[in-house]
Short mmCIF file of C-alpha atoms in Angstrom, two decimals:
data_model
loop_
_atom_site.label_atom_id
_atom_site.label_comp_id
_atom_site.label_asym_id
_atom_site.label_seq_id
_atom_site.Cartn_x
_atom_site.Cartn_y
_atom_site.Cartn_z
CA MET A 1349 124.47 98.72 200.60
CA GLY A 1350 127.09 96.41 200.19
CA ARG A 1351 127.50 94.39 197.15
CA VAL A 1352 127.87 91.07 196.69
CA SER A 1353 130.78 88.93 194.28
CA GLN A 1354 130.24 86.41 192.36
CA THR A 1355 132.33 84.40 194.58
CA GLU A 1356 130.44 85.30 197.26
CA ARG A 1357 126.87 84.68 195.65
CA ASP A 1358 128.45 80.88 194.87
CA GLU A 1359 129.23 79.82 198.59
CA PRO A 1360 126.74 79.12 200.91
CA LEU A 1361 125.39 81.59 203.06
CA SER A 1362 126.47 79.94 206.38
CA ASN A 1363 130.35 80.69 205.13
CA ARG A 1364 129.83 84.01 204.59
CA THR A 1365 129.26 87.38 206.88
CA ARG A 1366 125.77 89.28 206.17
CA ASP A 1367 127.28 92.38 206.01
CA GLY A 1368 124.87 94.05 203.16
CA ARG A 1369 121.70 95.66 204.64
CA TRP A 1370 119.56 93.91 202.31
CA GLU A 1371 121.07 90.46 203.21
CA VAL A 1372 119.53 91.17 206.61
CA ASP A 1373 116.34 92.47 205.57
CA PHE A 1374 115.87 89.43 202.97
CA PRO A 1375 117.89 86.56 203.74
CA PHE A 1376 116.79 84.04 201.50
CA GLU A 1377 118.58 82.30 199.08
CA TRP A 1378 117.67 79.99 195.96
CA ASP A 1379 118.04 77.03 197.73
CA ALA A 1380 115.73 77.70 200.03
CA ASP A 1381 113.15 77.51 197.18
CA GLU A 1382 113.82 73.77 197.05
CA LEU A 1383 112.19 73.34 200.87
CA VAL A 1384 108.56 74.30 199.68
CA SER A 1385 107.80 70.79 197.72
CA ARG A 1386 104.38 70.18 195.96
CA ARG A 1387 103.34 68.14 198.70
CA GLN A 1388 103.85 71.10 201.37
CA LEU A 1389 102.10 73.31 199.36
CA LEU A 1390 99.02 71.02 199.20
CA ARG A 1391 99.33 70.28 202.99
CA TRP A 1392 98.90 73.81 203.73
CA SER A 1393 95.89 74.23 201.11
CA VAL A 1394 94.05 71.59 202.84
CA GLY A 1395 94.83 73.51 206.06
CA ALA A 1396 93.57 76.72 204.41
CA SER A 1397 90.81 74.90 203.05
CA GLY A 1398 90.18 73.26 206.43
CA ALA A 1399 90.22 77.20 207.86
CA LEU A 1400 87.61 78.16 205.22
CA PHE A 1401 85.07 75.39 205.66
CA ALA A 1402 84.98 75.98 209.74
CA SER A 1403 84.74 79.80 209.41
CA THR A 1404 81.38 78.77 206.77
CA ALA A 1405 80.56 76.37 209.22
CA VAL A 1406 80.61 79.05 212.52
CA LEU A 1407 78.47 81.46 210.12
CA ALA A 1408 75.56 78.30 209.45
CA LEU A 1409 75.36 77.44 212.81
CA LEU A 1410 75.34 81.11 214.18
CA ALA A 1411 72.49 81.50 211.57
CA TYR A 1412 70.50 78.37 212.96
CA ALA A 1413 71.28 79.69 216.51
CA ARG A 1414 70.44 83.33 216.54
CA ARG A 1415 66.39 84.54 217.42
CA GLY A 1416 64.18 85.46 214.66
CA GLY A 1417 64.54 89.52 214.83
CA ARG A 1418 65.82 92.60 217.22
CA GLY A 1419 64.24 95.06 219.37
CA GLY A 1420 60.89 94.97 221.48
CA LEU A 1421 57.64 96.76 221.49
CA ARG A 1422 57.99 100.60 221.46
CA ALA A 1423 55.73 103.34 220.60
CA ILE A 1424 56.46 105.23 217.42
CA VAL A 1425 54.03 107.88 216.72
CA GLU A 1426 50.12 108.60 216.49
CA ALA A 1427 49.18 107.11 212.99
CA SER A 1428 47.39 110.59 212.50
CA ALA A 1429 50.37 112.69 212.55
CA VAL A 1430 51.86 110.94 209.43
CA PRO A 1431 49.64 111.73 206.31
CA VAL A 1432 49.26 109.91 202.91
CA GLY A 1433 52.97 109.54 201.43
CA GLY A 1434 54.62 111.34 204.25
CA VAL A 1435 57.46 109.92 206.20
CA HIS A 1436 58.45 109.80 209.87
CA TYR A 1437 61.80 109.05 210.69
CA PHE A 1438 62.56 107.40 214.19
CA THR A 1439 65.18 105.08 215.92
CA TYR A 1440 64.58 101.51 216.55
CA PRO A 1441 65.85 99.22 218.07
CA GLY A 1442 68.31 101.06 219.56
CA PRO A 1443 69.21 104.92 220.35
CA ASP A 1444 71.58 104.76 217.19
CA ASP A 1445 69.42 103.02 214.93
CA HIS A 1446 67.73 104.70 211.93
CA ALA A 1447 64.30 104.24 210.60
CA ILE A 1448 61.94 104.93 208.69
CA LEU A 1449 58.15 105.08 209.01
CA MET A 1450 56.16 105.40 205.40
CA HIS A 1451 52.08 105.80 205.24
CA LEU A 1452 51.76 104.52 201.55
CA THR A 1453 48.59 104.64 200.94
CA PRO A 1454 45.49 105.32 203.48
CA GLY A 1455 45.71 102.73 206.20
CA ARG A 1456 48.59 101.34 205.12
CA PHE A 1457 52.22 101.93 206.86
CA VAL A 1458 55.65 100.44 206.42
CA ALA A 1459 58.71 100.88 208.27
CA TYR A 1460 62.28 99.54 207.27
CA SER A 1461 65.71 100.44 209.02
CA GLY A 1462 67.40 103.37 207.86
CA LYS A 1463 70.69 102.02 207.35
CA CYS A 1464 71.81 101.25 203.71
CA THR A 1465 72.76 97.59 203.73
CA HIS A 1466 75.70 98.51 201.90
CA LEU A 1467 77.91 100.66 204.31
CA SER A 1468 75.53 101.96 206.88
CA CYS A 1469 74.78 105.05 205.59
CA ALA A 1470 71.70 106.91 206.59
CA VAL A 1471 68.72 105.88 203.95
CA TYR A 1472 66.24 108.95 203.26
CA TRP A 1473 62.92 109.00 201.64
CA ASN A 1474 63.34 111.30 198.38
CA ALA A 1475 59.93 112.48 197.51
CA GLN A 1476 60.66 113.15 194.00
CA MET A 1477 61.96 109.91 192.99
CA GLY A 1478 59.34 107.95 195.00
CA LYS A 1479 61.96 106.07 196.46
CA LEU A 1480 63.99 105.32 199.44
CA ARG A 1481 67.36 106.81 198.48
CA CYS A 1482 70.90 106.19 199.99
CA PRO A 1483 73.32 109.22 199.44
CA CYS A 1484 76.68 107.74 199.95
CA HIS A 1485 76.63 105.73 196.48
CA GLU A 1486 73.43 106.43 194.74
CA GLY A 1487 71.75 103.10 196.48
CA LEU A 1488 67.84 103.15 195.90
CA PHE A 1489 65.45 101.31 197.63
CA ASP A 1490 61.73 100.35 197.03
CA PRO A 1491 59.27 101.95 199.21
CA GLU A 1492 56.80 99.03 199.12
CA THR A 1493 58.98 96.41 200.06
CA GLY A 1494 62.53 97.22 200.60
CA GLY A 1495 63.97 95.61 197.97
CA VAL A 1496 66.92 97.03 195.98
CA LEU A 1497 66.38 98.93 193.13
CA ALA A 1498 69.65 100.10 191.93
CA GLY A 1499 73.06 100.85 193.18
CA PRO A 1500 75.67 98.38 195.46
CA PRO A 1501 73.52 97.41 198.00
CA PRO A 1502 73.71 93.89 198.37
CA ARG A 1503 70.33 93.22 200.69
CA PRO A 1504 67.16 94.79 201.15
CA LEU A 1505 66.30 96.88 204.40
CA PRO A 1506 65.57 95.15 207.00
CA ARG A 1507 61.67 95.52 207.94
CA ILE A 1508 60.37 96.72 211.08
CA ALA A 1509 56.77 95.18 211.84
CA LEU A 1510 54.29 97.79 212.70
CA ARG A 1511 51.51 97.28 215.35
CA GLU A 1512 48.61 99.85 215.85
CA GLU A 1513 46.94 100.79 218.96
CA ASN A 1514 44.45 103.23 219.64
CA GLY A 1515 45.65 105.13 217.09
CA MET A 1516 48.85 105.01 218.01
CA LEU A 1517 52.17 102.98 215.77
CA TYR A 1518 54.35 100.49 217.79
CA ALA A 1519 57.52 99.07 215.90
CA ALA A 1520 57.26 95.14 217.37
CA GLU A 1521 60.30 93.66 215.55
CA GLU A 1522 63.31 94.51 213.42
CA THR A 1523 63.69 91.49 210.62
CA PRO A 1524 66.40 91.30 208.09
CA GLN A 1525 64.87 90.10 204.48
CA MET B 970 112.56 65.16 197.77
CA MET B 971 110.07 62.24 196.04
CA ARG B 972 109.45 63.70 192.20
CA PRO B 973 106.96 62.87 190.24
CA ALA B 974 106.89 59.97 187.81
CA PRO B 975 108.43 60.94 183.67
CA GLY B 976 105.17 62.55 182.35
CA GLN B 977 103.50 62.98 185.36
CA GLY B 978 104.67 66.69 186.53
CA GLY B 979 102.04 68.40 184.54
CA LEU B 980 99.52 66.40 186.14
CA VAL B 981 100.39 67.00 189.52
CA MET B 982 100.62 70.53 188.41
CA LEU B 983 96.85 70.52 187.43
CA GLY B 984 96.19 69.06 190.27
CA LEU B 985 97.45 71.49 192.35
CA SER B 986 96.03 74.44 190.15
CA VAL B 987 92.88 72.74 190.46
CA GLY B 988 93.12 72.64 194.31
CA ILE B 989 93.85 76.68 194.45
CA LEU B 990 91.31 77.43 192.19
CA LEU B 991 88.91 75.41 194.56
CA MET B 992 90.34 77.42 197.54
CA SER B 993 89.21 80.69 195.79
CA VAL B 994 85.68 78.80 194.94
CA GLN B 995 85.55 78.46 199.15
CA LEU B 996 86.90 82.15 199.54
CA TRP B 997 84.09 82.96 197.42
CA LEU B 998 81.12 80.66 199.26
CA LEU B 999 82.44 82.30 202.62
CA THR B 1000 81.44 85.78 201.39
CA LEU B 1001 78.37 84.66 200.25
CA ALA B 1002 77.32 82.87 203.66
CA PHE B 1003 78.41 86.04 205.02
CA ASN B 1004 75.91 87.73 203.30
CA LEU B 1005 73.23 84.99 203.42
CA TYR B 1006 73.42 85.22 207.04
CA LEU B 1007 73.11 88.79 207.29
CA SER B 1008 69.66 88.25 205.23
CA ALA B 1009 68.66 85.56 207.71
CA ASP B 1010 68.88 83.26 204.91
CA ARG B 1011 69.43 79.62 207.41
CA ARG B 1012 69.30 77.46 204.60
CA GLY B 1013 71.57 79.10 202.12
CA THR B 1014 74.43 79.45 204.88
CA LEU B 1015 73.56 75.78 205.04
CA ILE B 1016 74.49 74.71 201.79
CA ALA B 1017 77.09 77.35 201.00
CA ALA B 1018 78.66 75.54 204.23
CA ILE B 1019 78.31 71.82 202.98
CA ALA B 1020 79.65 72.77 199.83
CA SER B 1021 82.47 74.03 201.18
CA GLY B 1022 83.09 71.13 203.31
CA CYS B 1023 82.89 68.91 200.94
CA ILE B 1024 85.50 70.91 198.77
CA PHE B 1025 87.79 70.37 201.85
CA LEU B 1026 87.17 66.94 202.22
CA GLY B 1027 87.95 66.37 198.32
CA GLY B 1028 91.36 67.98 199.70
CA LEU B 1029 91.73 65.51 202.68
CA VAL B 1030 91.09 62.56 200.73
CA MET B 1031 93.52 63.62 198.06
CA LEU B 1032 96.27 64.39 200.74
CA LEU B 1033 95.65 60.98 202.26
CA VAL B 1034 95.92 59.20 198.76
CA LEU B 1035 99.19 60.91 198.31
CA ARG B 1036 100.26 59.92 202.11
CA ARG B 1037 99.54 56.19 200.94
CA SER B 1038 101.51 55.97 197.97
CA ALA B 1039 104.48 57.82 199.59
CA ARG B 1040 104.38 54.77 202.48
CA ARG B 1041 104.05 52.38 199.30
CA GLY B 1042 107.36 54.16 197.62
CA ARG B 1043 105.49 55.11 194.57
CA PRO B 1044 107.01 58.67 193.32
CA LEU B 1045 104.24 60.62 192.59
CA THR B 1046 105.18 63.99 194.02
#
């Protein structure tokens, strides 16, 4: 690696050859520091601010454009096959989307998406704790509401609307809450 | 290059610092809007977008004021 003498350092870069490797990799001089004025910095900042605003506005537009929920009507299981306090794991709305059906009290069923709202790990029913648990980062959800009780998940579990017809339970729609 | 008038340098730096701080608020608003979007909270997402837009407009107005003062020849920055 070549060293630059004081005389070489003082003369402008255009007058000397770049023989040192570091000069090729980092071809900046102290003089270049003056090239960015506060006005330019402000201009770039306003540009970046506009980009951030545009991204947020796109999200707001998407929120208004999207439909209420996901999935159509699909049979899950016969209601009699899930005892009170029992759970049934199924997939909804897609074949890779895990979901949980729970029989909380006689005749009262609830279903939630089985994907943790933190990092999409599979959530399962922990009978000892009496809560829905995500084993990845110890996230806990309330079986009554799907709300977050502990851990890093930022949102409640999406709820799956249920319908019961002739003893058969159907998933109707998955909606975020 | 235009330089601040004597005694105004600190004021200019303060303005720039506040602007950059507000940009970080905008970044936070964006993450907040993502979270609200995933929760299907339309109103919350809209409020985040409006707040972010206000900050952007503030910066834009500041830029226009500076440009106008530069045309008049007042050495603000």
